[in-house]
Amino acid sequence: MSFGEFLKKLRAEKGLSQRQLADLSKISNTEISRMESGERQKPSPKILKEIAPHLGISYRELMAQAGYIEETIEHEKYTEHIFRSDDGEFADTIRMAKNIHKKDSELLTIMNRASDELPKEDIKAIKEFVNFYLNKNKDR
């Protein structure tokens, strides 16, 4: 079953028209139609995140159904889930960067400078430091 057929089936099971799903998820009716018809083969993660709750399916399940490859990274006290497209690129990179920027734009600027100006060993040390605090605060 193609992603478009899967999407159409989910929408029908929820008793929603394309317009109703579009209104609920605040995306265009045309975009819903393109996804269902197969014209839009691989919708963006942002769109999938918007429609998932209204279809009664998790974002992770919808991303997998759309063909994104889920990668699970086990950390000491938490698990991170990321998605990649067929070419190996991170699918959620822009969404994650916008999320960081919204919460603390200075942090994003610092991270960008660090990735441009610091050697790999220093970046590795910074990641270990941040992971230490993430794991430490997980117990609270």
PDB file of C-alpha atoms in Angstrom:
ATOM      1  CA  MET A   1       0.000   0.000   0.000  1.00  0.00           C
ATOM      2  CA  SER A   2       1.398   3.410  -0.959  1.00  0.00           C
ATOM      3  CA  PHE A   3       1.676   6.200   1.580  1.00  0.00           C
ATOM      4  CA  GLY A   4      -1.145   8.080  -0.155  1.00  0.00           C
ATOM      5  CA  GLU A   5      -3.450   5.065   0.083  1.00  0.00           C
ATOM      6  CA  PHE A   6      -2.481   4.573   3.722  1.00  0.00           C
ATOM      7  CA  LEU A   7      -3.216   8.225   4.495  1.00  0.00           C
ATOM      8  CA  LYS A   8      -6.567   8.130   2.709  1.00  0.00           C
ATOM      9  CA  LYS A   9      -7.534   4.962   4.618  1.00  0.00           C
ATOM     10  CA  LEU A  10      -6.642   6.526   7.990  1.00  0.00           C
ATOM     11  CA  ARG A  11      -8.552   9.692   7.166  1.00  0.00           C
ATOM     12  CA  ALA A  12     -11.622   7.705   6.082  1.00  0.00           C
ATOM     13  CA  GLU A  13     -11.498   5.581   9.245  1.00  0.00           C
ATOM     14  CA  LYS A  14     -11.629   8.792  11.274  1.00  0.00           C
ATOM     15  CA  GLY A  15     -14.607   9.961   9.219  1.00  0.00           C
ATOM     16  CA  LEU A  16     -12.812  13.085   8.042  1.00  0.00           C
ATOM     17  CA  SER A  17     -12.951  14.759   4.665  1.00  0.00           C
ATOM     18  CA  GLN A  18      -9.768  16.150   3.162  1.00  0.00           C
ATOM     19  CA  ARG A  19     -10.985  19.641   4.034  1.00  0.00           C
ATOM     20  CA  GLN A  20     -11.718  18.693   7.647  1.00  0.00           C
ATOM     21  CA  LEU A  21      -8.264  17.172   8.085  1.00  0.00           C
ATOM     22  CA  ALA A  22      -6.719  20.249   6.469  1.00  0.00           C
ATOM     23  CA  ASP A  23      -8.629  22.572   8.800  1.00  0.00           C
ATOM     24  CA  LEU A  24      -7.745  20.563  11.910  1.00  0.00           C
ATOM     25  CA  SER A  25      -4.071  20.356  11.028  1.00  0.00           C
ATOM     26  CA  LYS A  26      -3.809  23.891   9.631  1.00  0.00           C
ATOM     27  CA  ILE A  27      -2.363  22.800   6.299  1.00  0.00           C
ATOM     28  CA  SER A  28      -3.913  23.236   2.885  1.00  0.00           C
ATOM     29  CA  ASN A  29      -6.560  20.947   1.460  1.00  0.00           C
ATOM     30  CA  THR A  30      -4.449  20.850  -1.703  1.00  0.00           C
ATOM     31  CA  GLU A  31      -1.533  19.384   0.263  1.00  0.00           C
ATOM     32  CA  ILE A  32      -3.767  16.627   1.678  1.00  0.00           C
ATOM     33  CA  SER A  33      -4.989  15.874  -1.844  1.00  0.00           C
ATOM     34  CA  ARG A  34      -1.430  15.765  -3.222  1.00  0.00           C
ATOM     35  CA  MET A  35      -0.334  13.334  -0.518  1.00  0.00           C
ATOM     36  CA  GLU A  36      -3.301  11.023  -1.054  1.00  0.00           C
ATOM     37  CA  SER A  37      -2.999  11.037  -4.834  1.00  0.00           C
ATOM     38  CA  GLY A  38       0.706  10.233  -4.670  1.00  0.00           C
ATOM     39  CA  GLU A  39       1.702  13.528  -6.260  1.00  0.00           C
ATOM     40  CA  ARG A  40       3.548  14.334  -3.014  1.00  0.00           C
ATOM     41  CA  GLN A  41       5.524  11.129  -2.516  1.00  0.00           C
ATOM     42  CA  LYS A  42       7.297  12.095   0.693  1.00  0.00           C
ATOM     43  CA  PRO A  43       5.624  14.844   2.730  1.00  0.00           C
ATOM     44  CA  SER A  44       7.763  16.964   5.005  1.00  0.00           C
ATOM     45  CA  PRO A  45       8.169  15.937   8.653  1.00  0.00           C
ATOM     46  CA  LYS A  46       6.461  19.197   9.653  1.00  0.00           C
ATOM     47  CA  ILE A  47       3.291  18.297   7.743  1.00  0.00           C
ATOM     48  CA  LEU A  48       3.303  14.755   9.116  1.00  0.00           C
ATOM     49  CA  LYS A  49       3.646  16.127  12.644  1.00  0.00           C
ATOM     50  CA  GLU A  50       0.620  18.373  12.066  1.00  0.00           C
ATOM     51  CA  ILE A  51      -1.697  15.661  10.733  1.00  0.00           C
ATOM     52  CA  ALA A  52      -0.686  12.696  12.926  1.00  0.00           C
ATOM     53  CA  PRO A  53      -2.763  13.570  16.026  1.00  0.00           C
ATOM     54  CA  HIS A  54      -5.918  14.020  13.939  1.00  0.00           C
ATOM     55  CA  LEU A  55      -5.484  10.599  12.329  1.00  0.00           C
ATOM     56  CA  GLY A  56      -5.024   8.742  15.611  1.00  0.00           C
ATOM     57  CA  ILE A  57      -1.477   7.683  14.769  1.00  0.00           C
ATOM     58  CA  SER A  58       1.829   8.648  16.318  1.00  0.00           C
ATOM     59  CA  TYR A  59       4.235  10.930  14.527  1.00  0.00           C
ATOM     60  CA  ARG A  60       6.847   8.142  14.598  1.00  0.00           C
ATOM     61  CA  GLU A  61       4.470   5.670  12.930  1.00  0.00           C
ATOM     62  CA  LEU A  62       3.476   8.195  10.277  1.00  0.00           C
ATOM     63  CA  MET A  63       7.113   9.083   9.557  1.00  0.00           C
ATOM     64  CA  ALA A  64       7.947   5.391   9.116  1.00  0.00           C
ATOM     65  CA  GLN A  65       4.929   4.854   6.864  1.00  0.00           C
ATOM     66  CA  ALA A  66       6.033   7.825   4.732  1.00  0.00           C
ATOM     67  CA  GLY A  67       9.398   6.139   4.199  1.00  0.00           C
ATOM     68  CA  TYR A  68      11.588   7.968   6.674  1.00  0.00           C
ATOM     69  CA  ILE A  69      14.120   5.720   8.344  1.00  0.00           C
ATOM     70  CA  GLU A  70      13.998   5.799  12.120  1.00  0.00           C
ATOM     71  CA  GLU A  71      17.257   5.588  13.970  1.00  0.00           C
ATOM     72  CA  THR A  72      17.310   4.946  17.695  1.00  0.00           C
ATOM     73  CA  ILE A  73      20.271   6.166  19.694  1.00  0.00           C
ATOM     74  CA  GLU A  74      20.543   4.729  23.187  1.00  0.00           C
ATOM     75  CA  HIS A  75      22.002   7.086  25.755  1.00  0.00           C
ATOM     76  CA  GLU A  76      22.718   6.190  29.351  1.00  0.00           C
ATOM     77  CA  LYS A  77      19.329   7.272  30.690  1.00  0.00           C
ATOM     78  CA  TYR A  78      17.243   8.147  27.668  1.00  0.00           C
ATOM     79  CA  THR A  79      16.608   7.083  24.101  1.00  0.00           C
ATOM     80  CA  GLU A  80      16.751   9.489  21.186  1.00  0.00           C
ATOM     81  CA  HIS A  81      14.714   8.885  18.018  1.00  0.00           C
ATOM     82  CA  ILE A  82      15.736  10.575  14.802  1.00  0.00           C
ATOM     83  CA  PHE A  83      14.523  10.146  11.252  1.00  0.00           C
ATOM     84  CA  ARG A  84      16.533  10.107   8.062  1.00  0.00           C
ATOM     85  CA  SER A  85      15.396  10.375   4.478  1.00  0.00           C
ATOM     86  CA  ASP A  86      16.416   7.798   1.856  1.00  0.00           C
ATOM     87  CA  ASP A  87      19.614   9.707   1.144  1.00  0.00           C
ATOM     88  CA  GLY A  88      20.672   9.582   4.803  1.00  0.00           C
ATOM     89  CA  GLU A  89      19.958  13.228   5.577  1.00  0.00           C
ATOM     90  CA  PHE A  90      18.287  14.104   8.861  1.00  0.00           C
ATOM     91  CA  ALA A  91      14.602  14.687   8.200  1.00  0.00           C
ATOM     92  CA  ASP A  92      13.909  16.794  11.289  1.00  0.00           C
ATOM     93  CA  THR A  93      16.969  19.054  11.215  1.00  0.00           C
ATOM     94  CA  ILE A  94      15.140  22.262  10.334  1.00  0.00           C
ATOM     95  CA  ARG A  95      12.367  21.597  12.840  1.00  0.00           C
ATOM     96  CA  MET A  96      14.924  20.881  15.581  1.00  0.00           C
ATOM     97  CA  ALA A  97      16.913  24.036  14.776  1.00  0.00           C
ATOM     98  CA  LYS A  98      13.732  26.157  14.826  1.00  0.00           C
ATOM     99  CA  ASN A  99      12.762  24.600  18.140  1.00  0.00           C
ATOM    100  CA  ILE A 100      16.166  25.436  19.655  1.00  0.00           C
ATOM    101  CA  HIS A 101      16.004  28.945  18.223  1.00  0.00           C
ATOM    102  CA  LYS A 102      12.538  29.520  19.655  1.00  0.00           C
ATOM    103  CA  LYS A 103      13.641  28.414  23.124  1.00  0.00           C
ATOM    104  CA  ASP A 104      17.054  30.094  23.142  1.00  0.00           C
ATOM    105  CA  SER A 105      18.419  31.752  20.027  1.00  0.00           C
ATOM    106  CA  GLU A 106      21.773  32.398  21.699  1.00  0.00           C
ATOM    107  CA  LEU A 107      22.245  28.658  22.264  1.00  0.00           C
ATOM    108  CA  LEU A 108      21.773  27.993  18.550  1.00  0.00           C
ATOM    109  CA  THR A 109      24.295  30.723  17.709  1.00  0.00           C
ATOM    110  CA  ILE A 110      26.818  29.275  20.169  1.00  0.00           C
ATOM    111  CA  MET A 111      26.331  25.778  18.770  1.00  0.00           C
ATOM    112  CA  ASN A 112      26.837  27.065  15.228  1.00  0.00           C
ATOM    113  CA  ARG A 113      30.024  28.914  16.202  1.00  0.00           C
ATOM    114  CA  ALA A 114      31.326  25.875  18.075  1.00  0.00           C
ATOM    115  CA  SER A 115      30.775  23.618  15.052  1.00  0.00           C
ATOM    116  CA  ASP A 116      32.583  26.114  12.798  1.00  0.00           C
ATOM    117  CA  GLU A 117      35.440  27.195  15.057  1.00  0.00           C
ATOM    118  CA  LEU A 118      36.319  24.367  17.436  1.00  0.00           C
ATOM    119  CA  PRO A 119      38.295  21.201  16.741  1.00  0.00           C
ATOM    120  CA  LYS A 120      36.479  17.849  16.830  1.00  0.00           C
ATOM    121  CA  GLU A 121      37.983  16.940  20.211  1.00  0.00           C
ATOM    122  CA  ASP A 122      36.487  20.069  21.819  1.00  0.00           C
ATOM    123  CA  ILE A 123      33.091  19.402  20.255  1.00  0.00           C
ATOM    124  CA  LYS A 124      33.226  15.845  21.569  1.00  0.00           C
ATOM    125  CA  ALA A 125      33.996  17.170  25.071  1.00  0.00           C
ATOM    126  CA  ILE A 126      31.059  19.601  24.867  1.00  0.00           C
ATOM    127  CA  LYS A 127      28.699  16.788  23.837  1.00  0.00           C
ATOM    128  CA  GLU A 128      29.922  14.633  26.720  1.00  0.00           C
ATOM    129  CA  PHE A 129      29.397  17.552  29.113  1.00  0.00           C
ATOM    130  CA  VAL A 130      25.837  18.157  27.888  1.00  0.00           C
ATOM    131  CA  ASN A 131      25.017  14.445  28.000  1.00  0.00           C
ATOM    132  CA  PHE A 132      26.324  14.307  31.576  1.00  0.00           C
ATOM    133  CA  TYR A 133      23.861  17.041  32.597  1.00  0.00           C
ATOM    134  CA  LEU A 134      21.006  15.486  30.646  1.00  0.00           C
ATOM    135  CA  ASN A 135      21.566  12.178  32.407  1.00  0.00           C
ATOM    136  CA  LYS A 136      22.045  13.848  35.804  1.00  0.00           C
ATOM    137  CA  ASN A 137      18.797  15.799  35.486  1.00  0.00           C
ATOM    138  CA  LYS A 138      16.883  12.748  34.262  1.00  0.00           C
ATOM    139  CA  ASP A 139      16.937  11.454  37.860  1.00  0.00           C
ATOM    140  CA  ARG A 140      15.151  14.543  39.177  1.00  0.00           C
TER     141      ARG A 140
END
